[in-house]
Tab-separated table of C-alpha atoms and ligand atoms in Angstrom:
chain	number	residue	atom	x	y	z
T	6	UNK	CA	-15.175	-71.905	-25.764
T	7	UNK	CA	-12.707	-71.548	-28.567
T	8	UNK	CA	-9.431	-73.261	-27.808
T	9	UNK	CA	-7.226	-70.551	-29.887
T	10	UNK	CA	-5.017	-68.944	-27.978
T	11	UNK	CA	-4.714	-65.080	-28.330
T	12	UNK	CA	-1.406	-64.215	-29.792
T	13	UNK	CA	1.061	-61.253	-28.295
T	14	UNK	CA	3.758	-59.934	-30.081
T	15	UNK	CA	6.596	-58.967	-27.427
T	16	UNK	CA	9.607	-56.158	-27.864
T	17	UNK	CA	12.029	-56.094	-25.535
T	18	UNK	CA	14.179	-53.057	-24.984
T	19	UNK	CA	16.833	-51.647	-22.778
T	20	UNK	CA	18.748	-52.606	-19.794
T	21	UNK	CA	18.954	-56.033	-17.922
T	22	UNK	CA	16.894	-54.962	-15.542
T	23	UNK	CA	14.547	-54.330	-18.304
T	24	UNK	CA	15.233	-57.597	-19.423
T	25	UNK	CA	13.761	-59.247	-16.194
T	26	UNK	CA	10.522	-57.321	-16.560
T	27	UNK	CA	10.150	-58.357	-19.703
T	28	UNK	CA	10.608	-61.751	-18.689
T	29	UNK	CA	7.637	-61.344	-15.860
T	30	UNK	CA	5.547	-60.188	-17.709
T	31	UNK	CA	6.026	-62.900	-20.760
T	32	UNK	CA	5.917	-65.655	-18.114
T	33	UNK	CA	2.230	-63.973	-16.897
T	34	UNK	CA	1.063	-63.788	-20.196
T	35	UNK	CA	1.709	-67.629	-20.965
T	36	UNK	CA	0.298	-68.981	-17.294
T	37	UNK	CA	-2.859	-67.144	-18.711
T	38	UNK	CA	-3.092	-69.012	-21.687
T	39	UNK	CA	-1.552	-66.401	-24.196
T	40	UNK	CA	0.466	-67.538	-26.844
T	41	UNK	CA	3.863	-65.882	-27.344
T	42	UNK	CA	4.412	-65.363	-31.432
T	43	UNK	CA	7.760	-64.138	-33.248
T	44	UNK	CA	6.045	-61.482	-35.919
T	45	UNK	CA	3.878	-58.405	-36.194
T	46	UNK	CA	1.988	-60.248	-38.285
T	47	UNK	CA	0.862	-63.271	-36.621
T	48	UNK	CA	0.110	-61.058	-33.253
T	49	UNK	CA	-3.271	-60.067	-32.102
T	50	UNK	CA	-1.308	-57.646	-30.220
T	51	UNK	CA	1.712	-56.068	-29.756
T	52	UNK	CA	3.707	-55.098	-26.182
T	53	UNK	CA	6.526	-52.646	-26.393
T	54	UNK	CA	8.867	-52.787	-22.980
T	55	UNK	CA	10.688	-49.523	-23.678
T	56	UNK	CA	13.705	-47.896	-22.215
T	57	UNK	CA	14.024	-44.141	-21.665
T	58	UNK	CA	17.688	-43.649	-20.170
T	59	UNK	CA	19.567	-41.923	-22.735
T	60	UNK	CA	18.137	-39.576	-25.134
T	61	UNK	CA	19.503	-42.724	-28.159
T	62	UNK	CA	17.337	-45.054	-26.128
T	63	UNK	CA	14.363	-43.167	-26.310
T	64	UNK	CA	14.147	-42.991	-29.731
T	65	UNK	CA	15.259	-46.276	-30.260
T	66	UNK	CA	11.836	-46.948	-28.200
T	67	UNK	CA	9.443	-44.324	-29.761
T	68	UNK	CA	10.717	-46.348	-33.375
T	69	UNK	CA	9.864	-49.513	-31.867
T	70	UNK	CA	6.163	-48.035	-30.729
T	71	UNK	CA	5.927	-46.723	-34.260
T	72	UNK	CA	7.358	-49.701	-35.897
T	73	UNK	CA	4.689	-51.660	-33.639
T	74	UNK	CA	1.620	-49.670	-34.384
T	75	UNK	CA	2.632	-49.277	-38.256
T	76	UNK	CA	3.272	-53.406	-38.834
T	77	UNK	CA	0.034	-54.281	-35.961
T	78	UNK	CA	-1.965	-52.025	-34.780
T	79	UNK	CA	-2.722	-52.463	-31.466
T	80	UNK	CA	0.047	-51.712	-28.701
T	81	UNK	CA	0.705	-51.591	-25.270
T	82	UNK	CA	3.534	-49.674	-24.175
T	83	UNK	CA	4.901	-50.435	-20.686
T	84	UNK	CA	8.564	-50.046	-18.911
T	85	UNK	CA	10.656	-46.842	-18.341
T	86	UNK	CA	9.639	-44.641	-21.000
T	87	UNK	CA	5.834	-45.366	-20.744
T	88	UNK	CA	6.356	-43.026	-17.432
T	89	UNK	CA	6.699	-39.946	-19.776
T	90	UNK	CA	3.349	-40.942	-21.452
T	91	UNK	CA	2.854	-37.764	-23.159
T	92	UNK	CA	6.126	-37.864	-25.327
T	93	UNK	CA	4.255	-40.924	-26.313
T	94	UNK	CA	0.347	-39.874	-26.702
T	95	UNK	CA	1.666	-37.247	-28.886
T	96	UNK	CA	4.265	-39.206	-31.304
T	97	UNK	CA	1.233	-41.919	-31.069
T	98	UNK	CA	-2.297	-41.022	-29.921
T	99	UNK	CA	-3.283	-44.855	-31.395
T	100	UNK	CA	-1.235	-46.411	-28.620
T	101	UNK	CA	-3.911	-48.385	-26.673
T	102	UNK	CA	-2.561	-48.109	-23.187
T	103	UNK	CA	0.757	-46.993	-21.797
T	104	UNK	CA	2.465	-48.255	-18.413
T	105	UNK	CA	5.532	-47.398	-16.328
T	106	UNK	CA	8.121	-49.998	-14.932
T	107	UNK	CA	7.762	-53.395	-12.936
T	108	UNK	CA	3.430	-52.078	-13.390
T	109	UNK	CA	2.875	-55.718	-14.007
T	110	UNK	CA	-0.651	-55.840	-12.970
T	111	UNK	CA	-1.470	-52.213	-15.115
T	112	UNK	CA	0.418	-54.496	-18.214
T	113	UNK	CA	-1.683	-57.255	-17.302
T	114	UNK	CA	-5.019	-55.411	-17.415
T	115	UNK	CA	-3.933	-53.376	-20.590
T	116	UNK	CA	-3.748	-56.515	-22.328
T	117	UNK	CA	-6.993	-58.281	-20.805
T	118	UNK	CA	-9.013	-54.986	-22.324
T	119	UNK	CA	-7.221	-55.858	-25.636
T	120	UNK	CA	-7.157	-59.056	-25.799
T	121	UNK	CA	-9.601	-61.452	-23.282
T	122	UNK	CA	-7.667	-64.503	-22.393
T	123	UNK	CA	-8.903	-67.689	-23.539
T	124	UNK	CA	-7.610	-69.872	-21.001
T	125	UNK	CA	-7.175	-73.692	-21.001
T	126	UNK	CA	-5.911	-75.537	-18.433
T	127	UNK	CA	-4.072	-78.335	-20.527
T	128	UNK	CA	-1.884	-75.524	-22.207
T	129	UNK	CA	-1.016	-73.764	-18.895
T	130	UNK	CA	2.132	-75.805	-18.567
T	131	UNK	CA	4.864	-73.497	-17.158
T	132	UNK	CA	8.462	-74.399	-15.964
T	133	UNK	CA	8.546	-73.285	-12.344
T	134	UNK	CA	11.608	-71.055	-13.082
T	135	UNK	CA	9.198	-68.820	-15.731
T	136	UNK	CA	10.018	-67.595	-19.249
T	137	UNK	CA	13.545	-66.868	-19.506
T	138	UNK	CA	14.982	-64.629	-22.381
T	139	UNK	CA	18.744	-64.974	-21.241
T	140	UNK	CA	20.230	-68.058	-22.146
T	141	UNK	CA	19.387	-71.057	-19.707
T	142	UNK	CA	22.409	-71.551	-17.564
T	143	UNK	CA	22.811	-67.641	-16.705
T	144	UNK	CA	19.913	-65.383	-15.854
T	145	UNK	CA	19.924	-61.742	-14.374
T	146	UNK	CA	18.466	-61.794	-10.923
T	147	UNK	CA	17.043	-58.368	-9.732
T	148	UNK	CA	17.144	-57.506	-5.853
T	149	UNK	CA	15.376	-54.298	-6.190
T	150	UNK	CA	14.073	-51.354	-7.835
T	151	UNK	CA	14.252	-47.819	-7.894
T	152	UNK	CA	17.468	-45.687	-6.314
T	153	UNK	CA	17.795	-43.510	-4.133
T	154	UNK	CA	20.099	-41.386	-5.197
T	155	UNK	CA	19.960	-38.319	-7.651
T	156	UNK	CA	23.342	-38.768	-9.596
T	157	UNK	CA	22.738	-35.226	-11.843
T	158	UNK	CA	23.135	-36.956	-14.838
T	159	UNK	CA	20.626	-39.397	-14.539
T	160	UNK	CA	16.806	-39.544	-14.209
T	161	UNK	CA	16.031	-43.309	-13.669
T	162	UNK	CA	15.078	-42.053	-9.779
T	163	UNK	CA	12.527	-39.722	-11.720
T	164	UNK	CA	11.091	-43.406	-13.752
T	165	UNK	CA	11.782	-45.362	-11.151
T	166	UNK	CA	11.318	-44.118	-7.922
T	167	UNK	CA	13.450	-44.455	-4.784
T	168	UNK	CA	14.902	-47.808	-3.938
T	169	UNK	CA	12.383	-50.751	-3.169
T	170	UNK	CA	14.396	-53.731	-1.892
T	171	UNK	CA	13.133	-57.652	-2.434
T	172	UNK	CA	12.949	-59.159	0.259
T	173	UNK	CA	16.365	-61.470	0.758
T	174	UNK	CA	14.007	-64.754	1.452
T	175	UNK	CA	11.935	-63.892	-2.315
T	176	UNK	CA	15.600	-63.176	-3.902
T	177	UNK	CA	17.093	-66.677	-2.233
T	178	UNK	CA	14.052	-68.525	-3.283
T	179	UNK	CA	13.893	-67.122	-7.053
T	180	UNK	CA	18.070	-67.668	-7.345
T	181	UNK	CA	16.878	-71.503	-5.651
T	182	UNK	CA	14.328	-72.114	-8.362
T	183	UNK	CA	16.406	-70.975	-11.619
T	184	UNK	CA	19.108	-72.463	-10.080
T	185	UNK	CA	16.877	-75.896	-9.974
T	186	UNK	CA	16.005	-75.202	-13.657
T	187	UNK	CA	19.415	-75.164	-14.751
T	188	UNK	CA	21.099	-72.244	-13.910
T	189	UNK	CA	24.733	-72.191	-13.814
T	190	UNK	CA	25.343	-68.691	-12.971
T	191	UNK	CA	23.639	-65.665	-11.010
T	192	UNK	CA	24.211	-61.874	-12.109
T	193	UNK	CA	22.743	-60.030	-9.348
T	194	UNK	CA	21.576	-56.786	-10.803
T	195	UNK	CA	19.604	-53.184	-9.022
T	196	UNK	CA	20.610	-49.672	-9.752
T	197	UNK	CA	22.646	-49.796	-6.628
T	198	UNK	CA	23.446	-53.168	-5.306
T	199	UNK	CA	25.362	-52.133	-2.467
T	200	UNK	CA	22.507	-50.011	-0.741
T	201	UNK	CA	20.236	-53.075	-0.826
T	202	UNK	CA	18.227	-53.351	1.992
T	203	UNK	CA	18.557	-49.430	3.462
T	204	UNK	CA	14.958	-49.323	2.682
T	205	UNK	CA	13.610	-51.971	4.928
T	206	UNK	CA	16.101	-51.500	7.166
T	207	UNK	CA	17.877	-54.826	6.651
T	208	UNK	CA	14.684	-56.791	7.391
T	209	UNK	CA	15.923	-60.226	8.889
T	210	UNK	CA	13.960	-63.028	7.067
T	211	UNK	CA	14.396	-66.838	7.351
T	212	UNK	CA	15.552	-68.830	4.471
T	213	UNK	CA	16.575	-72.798	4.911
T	214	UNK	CA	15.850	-72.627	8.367
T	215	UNK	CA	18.655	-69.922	8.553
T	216	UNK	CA	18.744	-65.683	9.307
T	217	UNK	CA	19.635	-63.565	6.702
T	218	UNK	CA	19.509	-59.711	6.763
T	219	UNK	CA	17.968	-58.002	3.693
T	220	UNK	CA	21.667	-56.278	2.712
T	221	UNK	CA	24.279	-57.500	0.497
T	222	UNK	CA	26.839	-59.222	2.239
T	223	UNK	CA	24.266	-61.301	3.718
T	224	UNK	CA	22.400	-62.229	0.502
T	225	UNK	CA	25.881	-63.284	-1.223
T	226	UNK	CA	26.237	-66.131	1.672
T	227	UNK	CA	22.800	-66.861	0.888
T	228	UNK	CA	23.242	-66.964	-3.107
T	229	UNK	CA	26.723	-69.215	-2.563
T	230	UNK	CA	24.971	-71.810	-0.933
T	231	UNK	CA	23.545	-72.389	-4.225
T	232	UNK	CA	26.888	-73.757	-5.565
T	233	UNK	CA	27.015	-71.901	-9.160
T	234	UNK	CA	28.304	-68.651	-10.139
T	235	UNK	CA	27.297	-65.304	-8.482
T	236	UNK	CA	28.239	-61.996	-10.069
T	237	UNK	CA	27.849	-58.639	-8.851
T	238	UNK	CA	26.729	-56.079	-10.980
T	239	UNK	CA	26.326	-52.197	-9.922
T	240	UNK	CA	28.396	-52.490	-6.787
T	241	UNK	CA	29.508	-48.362	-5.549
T	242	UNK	CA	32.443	-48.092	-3.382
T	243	UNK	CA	30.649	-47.990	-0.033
T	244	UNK	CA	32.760	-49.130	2.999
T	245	UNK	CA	30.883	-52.257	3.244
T	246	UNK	CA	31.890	-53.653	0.162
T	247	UNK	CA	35.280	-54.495	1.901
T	248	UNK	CA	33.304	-57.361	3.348
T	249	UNK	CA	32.286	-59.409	0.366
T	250	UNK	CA	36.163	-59.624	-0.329
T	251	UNK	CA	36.571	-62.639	2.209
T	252	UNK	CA	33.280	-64.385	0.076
T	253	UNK	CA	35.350	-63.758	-2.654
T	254	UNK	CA	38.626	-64.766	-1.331
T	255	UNK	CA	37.291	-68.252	-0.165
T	256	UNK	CA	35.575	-68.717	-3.920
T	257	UNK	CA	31.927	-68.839	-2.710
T	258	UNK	CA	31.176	-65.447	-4.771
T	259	UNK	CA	33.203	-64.909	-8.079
T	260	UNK	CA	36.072	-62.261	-7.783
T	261	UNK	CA	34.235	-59.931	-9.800
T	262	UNK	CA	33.179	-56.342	-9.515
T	263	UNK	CA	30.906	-53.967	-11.884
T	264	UNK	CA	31.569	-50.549	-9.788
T	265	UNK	CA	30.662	-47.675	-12.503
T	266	UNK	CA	33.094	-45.048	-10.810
T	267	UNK	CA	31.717	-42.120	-13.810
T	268	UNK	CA	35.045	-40.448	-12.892
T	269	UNK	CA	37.957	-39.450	-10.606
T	270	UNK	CA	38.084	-35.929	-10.038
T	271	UNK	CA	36.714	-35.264	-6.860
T	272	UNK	CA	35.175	-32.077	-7.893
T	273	UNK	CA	32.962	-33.625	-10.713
T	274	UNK	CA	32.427	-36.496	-8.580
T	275	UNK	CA	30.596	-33.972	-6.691
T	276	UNK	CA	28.842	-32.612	-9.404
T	277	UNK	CA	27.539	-35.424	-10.579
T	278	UNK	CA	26.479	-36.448	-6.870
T	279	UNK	CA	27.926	-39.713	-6.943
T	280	UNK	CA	26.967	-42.024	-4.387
T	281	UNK	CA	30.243	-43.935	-2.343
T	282	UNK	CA	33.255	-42.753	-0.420
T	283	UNK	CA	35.621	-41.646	-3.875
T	284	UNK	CA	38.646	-40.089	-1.585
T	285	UNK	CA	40.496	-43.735	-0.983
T	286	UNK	CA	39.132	-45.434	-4.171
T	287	UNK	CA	42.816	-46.390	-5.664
T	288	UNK	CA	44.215	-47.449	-1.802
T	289	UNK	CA	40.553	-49.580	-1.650
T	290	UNK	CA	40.814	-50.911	-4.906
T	291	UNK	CA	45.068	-51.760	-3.598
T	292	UNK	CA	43.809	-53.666	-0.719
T	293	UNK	CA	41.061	-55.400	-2.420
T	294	UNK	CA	43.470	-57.000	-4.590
T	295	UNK	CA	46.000	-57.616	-1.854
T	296	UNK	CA	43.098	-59.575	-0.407
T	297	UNK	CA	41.965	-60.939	-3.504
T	298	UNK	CA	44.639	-61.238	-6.378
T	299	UNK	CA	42.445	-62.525	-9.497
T	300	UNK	CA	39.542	-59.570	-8.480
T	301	UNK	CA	38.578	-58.002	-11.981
T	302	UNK	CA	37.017	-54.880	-11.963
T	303	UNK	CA	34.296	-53.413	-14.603
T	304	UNK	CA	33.688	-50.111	-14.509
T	305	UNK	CA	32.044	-47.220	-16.894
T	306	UNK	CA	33.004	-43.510	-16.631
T	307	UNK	CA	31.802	-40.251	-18.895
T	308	UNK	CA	34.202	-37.791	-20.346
T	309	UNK	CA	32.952	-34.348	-20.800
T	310	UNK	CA	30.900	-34.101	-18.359
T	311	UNK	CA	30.187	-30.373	-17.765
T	312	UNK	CA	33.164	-28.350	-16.664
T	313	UNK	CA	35.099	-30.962	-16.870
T	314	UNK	CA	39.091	-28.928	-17.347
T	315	UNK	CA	41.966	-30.589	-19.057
T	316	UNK	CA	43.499	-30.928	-15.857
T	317	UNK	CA	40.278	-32.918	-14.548
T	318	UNK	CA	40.487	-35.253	-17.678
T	319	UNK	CA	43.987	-35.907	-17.050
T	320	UNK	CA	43.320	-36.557	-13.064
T	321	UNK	CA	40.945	-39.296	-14.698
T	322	UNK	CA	43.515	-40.674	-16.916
T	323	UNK	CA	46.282	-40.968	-14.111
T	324	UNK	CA	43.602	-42.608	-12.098
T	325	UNK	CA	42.996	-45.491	-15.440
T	326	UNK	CA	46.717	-45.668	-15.663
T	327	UNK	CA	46.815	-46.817	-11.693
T	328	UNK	CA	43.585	-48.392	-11.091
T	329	UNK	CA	44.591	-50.888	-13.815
T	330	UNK	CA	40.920	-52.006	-14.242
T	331	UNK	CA	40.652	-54.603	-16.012
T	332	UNK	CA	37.333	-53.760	-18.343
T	333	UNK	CA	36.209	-50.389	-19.083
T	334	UNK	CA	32.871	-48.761	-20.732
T	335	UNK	CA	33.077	-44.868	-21.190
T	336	UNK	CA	30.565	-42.293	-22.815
T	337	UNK	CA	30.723	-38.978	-23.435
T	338	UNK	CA	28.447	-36.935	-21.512
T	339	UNK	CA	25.169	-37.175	-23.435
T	340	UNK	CA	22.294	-34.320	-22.107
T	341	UNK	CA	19.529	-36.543	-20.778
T	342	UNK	CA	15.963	-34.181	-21.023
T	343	UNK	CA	15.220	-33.724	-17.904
T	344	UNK	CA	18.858	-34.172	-15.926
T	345	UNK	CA	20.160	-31.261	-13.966
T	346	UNK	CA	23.595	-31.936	-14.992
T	347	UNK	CA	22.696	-30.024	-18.575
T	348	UNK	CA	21.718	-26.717	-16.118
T	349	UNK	CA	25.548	-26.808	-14.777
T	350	UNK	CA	27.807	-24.221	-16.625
T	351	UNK	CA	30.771	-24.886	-18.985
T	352	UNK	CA	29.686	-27.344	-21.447
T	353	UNK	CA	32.154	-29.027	-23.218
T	354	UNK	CA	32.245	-29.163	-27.172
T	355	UNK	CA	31.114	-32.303	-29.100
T	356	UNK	CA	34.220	-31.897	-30.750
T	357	UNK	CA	36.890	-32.627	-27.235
T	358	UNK	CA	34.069	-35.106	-25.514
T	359	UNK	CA	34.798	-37.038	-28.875
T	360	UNK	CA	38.805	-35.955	-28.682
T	361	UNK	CA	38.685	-37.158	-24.657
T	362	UNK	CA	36.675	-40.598	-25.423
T	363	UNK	CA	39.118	-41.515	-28.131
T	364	UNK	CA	42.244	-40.842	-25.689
T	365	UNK	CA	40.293	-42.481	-22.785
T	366	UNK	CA	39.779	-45.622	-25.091
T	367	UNK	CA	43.398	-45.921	-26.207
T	368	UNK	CA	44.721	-45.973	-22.578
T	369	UNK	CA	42.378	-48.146	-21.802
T	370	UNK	CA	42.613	-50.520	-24.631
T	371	UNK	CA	46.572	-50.396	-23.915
T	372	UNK	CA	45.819	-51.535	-19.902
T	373	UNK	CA	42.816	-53.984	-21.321
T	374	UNK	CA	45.331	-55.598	-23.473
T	375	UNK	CA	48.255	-56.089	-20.939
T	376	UNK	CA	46.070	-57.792	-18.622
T	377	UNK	CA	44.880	-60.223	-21.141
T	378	UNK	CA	48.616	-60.713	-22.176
T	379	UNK	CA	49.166	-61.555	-18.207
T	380	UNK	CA	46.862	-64.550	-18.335
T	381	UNK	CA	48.241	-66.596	-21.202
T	382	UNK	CA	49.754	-70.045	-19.663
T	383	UNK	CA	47.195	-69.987	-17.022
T	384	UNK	CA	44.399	-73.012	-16.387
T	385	UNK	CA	40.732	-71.406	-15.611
T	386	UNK	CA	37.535	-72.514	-15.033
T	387	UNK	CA	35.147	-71.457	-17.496
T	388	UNK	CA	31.016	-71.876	-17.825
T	389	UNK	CA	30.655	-72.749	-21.713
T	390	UNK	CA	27.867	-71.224	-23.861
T	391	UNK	CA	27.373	-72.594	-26.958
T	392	UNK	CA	29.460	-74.957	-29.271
T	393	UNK	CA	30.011	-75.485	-32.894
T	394	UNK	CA	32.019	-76.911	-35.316
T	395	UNK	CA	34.834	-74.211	-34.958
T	396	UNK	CA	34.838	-74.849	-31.296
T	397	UNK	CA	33.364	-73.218	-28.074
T	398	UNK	CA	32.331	-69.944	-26.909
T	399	UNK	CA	32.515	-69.545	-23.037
T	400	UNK	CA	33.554	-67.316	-20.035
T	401	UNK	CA	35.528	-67.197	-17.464
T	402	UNK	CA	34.953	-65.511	-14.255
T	403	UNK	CA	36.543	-62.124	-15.315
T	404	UNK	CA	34.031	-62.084	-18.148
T	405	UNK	CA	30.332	-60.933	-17.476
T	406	UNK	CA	27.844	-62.005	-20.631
T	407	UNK	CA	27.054	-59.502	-22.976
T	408	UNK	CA	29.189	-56.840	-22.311
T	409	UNK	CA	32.817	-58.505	-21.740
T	410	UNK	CA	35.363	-60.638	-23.664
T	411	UNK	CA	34.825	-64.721	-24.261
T	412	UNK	CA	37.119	-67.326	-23.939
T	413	UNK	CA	37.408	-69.129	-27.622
T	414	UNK	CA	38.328	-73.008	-26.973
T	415	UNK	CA	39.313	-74.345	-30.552
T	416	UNK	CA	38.756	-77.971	-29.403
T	417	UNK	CA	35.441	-77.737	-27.853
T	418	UNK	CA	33.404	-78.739	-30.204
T	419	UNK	CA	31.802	-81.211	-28.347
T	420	UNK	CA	30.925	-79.138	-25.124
T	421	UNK	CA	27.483	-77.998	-23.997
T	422	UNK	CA	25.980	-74.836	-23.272
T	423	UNK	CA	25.837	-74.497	-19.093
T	424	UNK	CA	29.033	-76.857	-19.013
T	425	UNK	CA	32.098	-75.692	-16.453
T	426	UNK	CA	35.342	-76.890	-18.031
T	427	UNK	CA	38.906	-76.492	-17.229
T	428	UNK	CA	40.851	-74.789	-20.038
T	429	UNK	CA	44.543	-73.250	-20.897
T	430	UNK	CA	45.060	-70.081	-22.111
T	431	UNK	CA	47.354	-69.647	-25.454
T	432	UNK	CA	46.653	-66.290	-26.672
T	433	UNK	CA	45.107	-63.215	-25.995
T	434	UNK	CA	44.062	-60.212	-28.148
T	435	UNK	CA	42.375	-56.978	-27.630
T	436	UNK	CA	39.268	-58.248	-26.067
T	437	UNK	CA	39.110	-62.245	-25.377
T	438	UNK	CA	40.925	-64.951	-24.818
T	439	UNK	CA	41.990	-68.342	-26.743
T	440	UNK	CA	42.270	-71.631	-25.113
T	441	UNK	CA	42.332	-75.224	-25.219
T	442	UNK	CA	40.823	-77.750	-23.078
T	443	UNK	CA	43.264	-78.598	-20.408
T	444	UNK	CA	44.411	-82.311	-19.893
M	8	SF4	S1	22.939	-44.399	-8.658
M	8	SF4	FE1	22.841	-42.491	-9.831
M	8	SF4	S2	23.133	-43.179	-11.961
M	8	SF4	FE2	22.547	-44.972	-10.803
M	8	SF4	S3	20.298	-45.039	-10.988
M	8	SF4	FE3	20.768	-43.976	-9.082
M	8	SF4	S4	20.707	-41.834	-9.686
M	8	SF4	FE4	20.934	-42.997	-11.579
């Protein structure tokens, strides 16, 4: 038997929970002996993980396919777009097979047809924590799939299905194992993190000899046994997320919450179908912070959604101005093919979703800044990652990877990647932070 190792080409696109499958599957394809290559060119075959949320995103896939098929030849497509196979077969009849999200196995066998493994033993040397394509001290963890909610607007239920939930033992031992291969910091991801569990109706399961119920509360004591950073990502304003603010409190979970609100007008709350209890979100969000001072909240919203008045824009801009979050993402409403949001009535112009995102953005941008201002003089732990000659790049826990600020630290130079230091704030602008080390 030859001892070459078929070559796969691998394209990774889309969302962090994306992300993860594409790490599952690359990890898969090296414990059967496949090597992993960089180019089109040096690939036997090419796998496309696509992403199919927004209509941007879908193209931004179908180019990928093409770019694929154009450069190789041969490609599987798998993730959320590969679910509406035929707005693939007919941009790309050449496609050799086509699979839908978290199909490992149908990925598996796609690529087996292609592309026999060759396996040998010697080379099937894999770290027990898998392929990781996040840096090494952070990596996303995902607790389940699906959602079961139908938020008009969005159509992942329609890709994904409704919500399957990990079991809380599989999640504990998974965070365990990265955590053993050098994992500094957990960012617990889902399309709804606080419903985990509904499903299996908060299944008790035994990790370390302990209980733990399959819901979220319960995992977080699980995860901060683990001793490193846990983050909470997609978090909606249930009642029972009042209970993770003692975790928080006592510093066994970071004070930290991605809650994407979408808006504050009850009435296009409603229209979008948003899951969560919106009629107390500002006194909630008052006595989270009572309970919690340092709690930084990350949030998205979309302006011009359909119908959406003046008066309802403005209800969302008085609800900025109080909430005081401290990081913000906002869209305007984009028509997803197949959403029933784009059947409602009363569409609102390109021209004022553009007018309402840029006045959204600069009273945002003014709140952003002010809160960044606030921290200057302070001392904060931060989780480094990476280090050059004009100093460090790192975070803090206000600052989630890839989509908040950094923390600059002009004299780190000589820090490491996956490093927690203690550093002082001196400045602030728009979007980070600028420090020293402190002592
Ligand atoms: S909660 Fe709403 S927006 Fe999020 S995945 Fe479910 S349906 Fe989509």
């Amino acid at each position: 038997m030859s001892q070459v190792s078929p070559k796969v080409g691998f394209v990774s696109l889309g969302c962090p929970k994306a992300l993860v499958d594409s790490e599952r599957i690359l990890t898969q394809l090296k414990v059967e002996g496949y090597e992993i290559v960089p180019s089109y060119g040096a690939a036997d075959a090419v796998v496309v993980n696509t992403c199919g949320f927004i209509d941007a995103a879908v193209q931004e896939s179908l180019d990928a396919i093409g770019e694929a098929l154009h450069e190789n030849g041969k490609v599987i497509v798998t993730g959320c777009l590969g679910k509406r196979s035929e707005l693939i077969r007919e941009a790309y009849p050449d496609v050799l097979a086509i699979t839908g999200p978290q199909d490992y196995a149908s990925v598996m066998q796609a690529v087996h047809s292609a592309l026999p493994p060759k396996r040998n033993p010697l080379l099937d040397i894999i770290p027990d924590t898998g392929v990781k394509l996040t840096p090494k001290h952070y990596a996303y963890l995902k607790i389940s799939e699906g959602c079961n909610h139908r938020c008009s607007f969005c159509i992942i239920p329609s890709m994904r299905g409704d919500l399957v939930s990990r079991p809380v033992d599989e999640v504990l031992l998974e965070a365990e194992r990265l955590v053993k291969g050098g994992v500094k910091e957990l960012l617990v991801i889902s399309q709804d993190t606080s419903a985990y569990g509904v499903d299996v109706k908060y299944a008790e399961r035994q990790w370390r000899d302990k209980s733990y119920r399959t819901r979220m509360t319960e995992l977080c004591e699980g995860l901060s046994e683990l001793g490193v950073w846990t983050r909470l990502h997609y978090v909606y304003p249930y009642p029972h997320v009042d209970e993770v603010m003692p975790l928080m409190a006592e510093g066994k979970i970071l004070p930290y919450l991605d809650i994407p609100f979408q808006h504050a007008s009850p009435r296009i709350l409603k229209l979008m179908k948003r899951p969560g209890n919106i009629d107390k979100t500002l006194e909630r969000i008052r006595n989270w912070r009572k309970l919690v001072p340092d709690l930084t909240i990350r949030s998205t919203f979309i302006v011009g959604f359909p119908g959406e008045t003046d008066a309802e824009f403005n209800e969302l801009l008085d609800f900025l101005r109080e909430a005081e979050l401290d990081r913000v993402g906002a869209f305007a409403y984009s028509p997803v093919d197949g959403a029933k949001a784009n059947e409602l009535p009363g569409a609102v112009s390109e021209e004022l979703k553009e007018d309402r995102l840029e006045q959204f953005m600069a009273v945002q941008a003014e709140i952003s800044a002010a809160k960044l201002q606030r921290k200057i003089g302070r001392t904060m732990k931060v989780l480094v990652d990476e280090a050059g000659a004009d100093g460090a790049v790192a975070r803090s826990a206000a600052d989630a990877p890839e989509i908040d600020g950094v923390v600059h630290v002009a004299n780190g130079q000589l820090l490491k990647a996956g490093q927690f230091v203690d550093v002082v704030i001196e400045d602030a602008d728009e979007h980070d932070l600028h420090a020293r080390l402190a002592g």
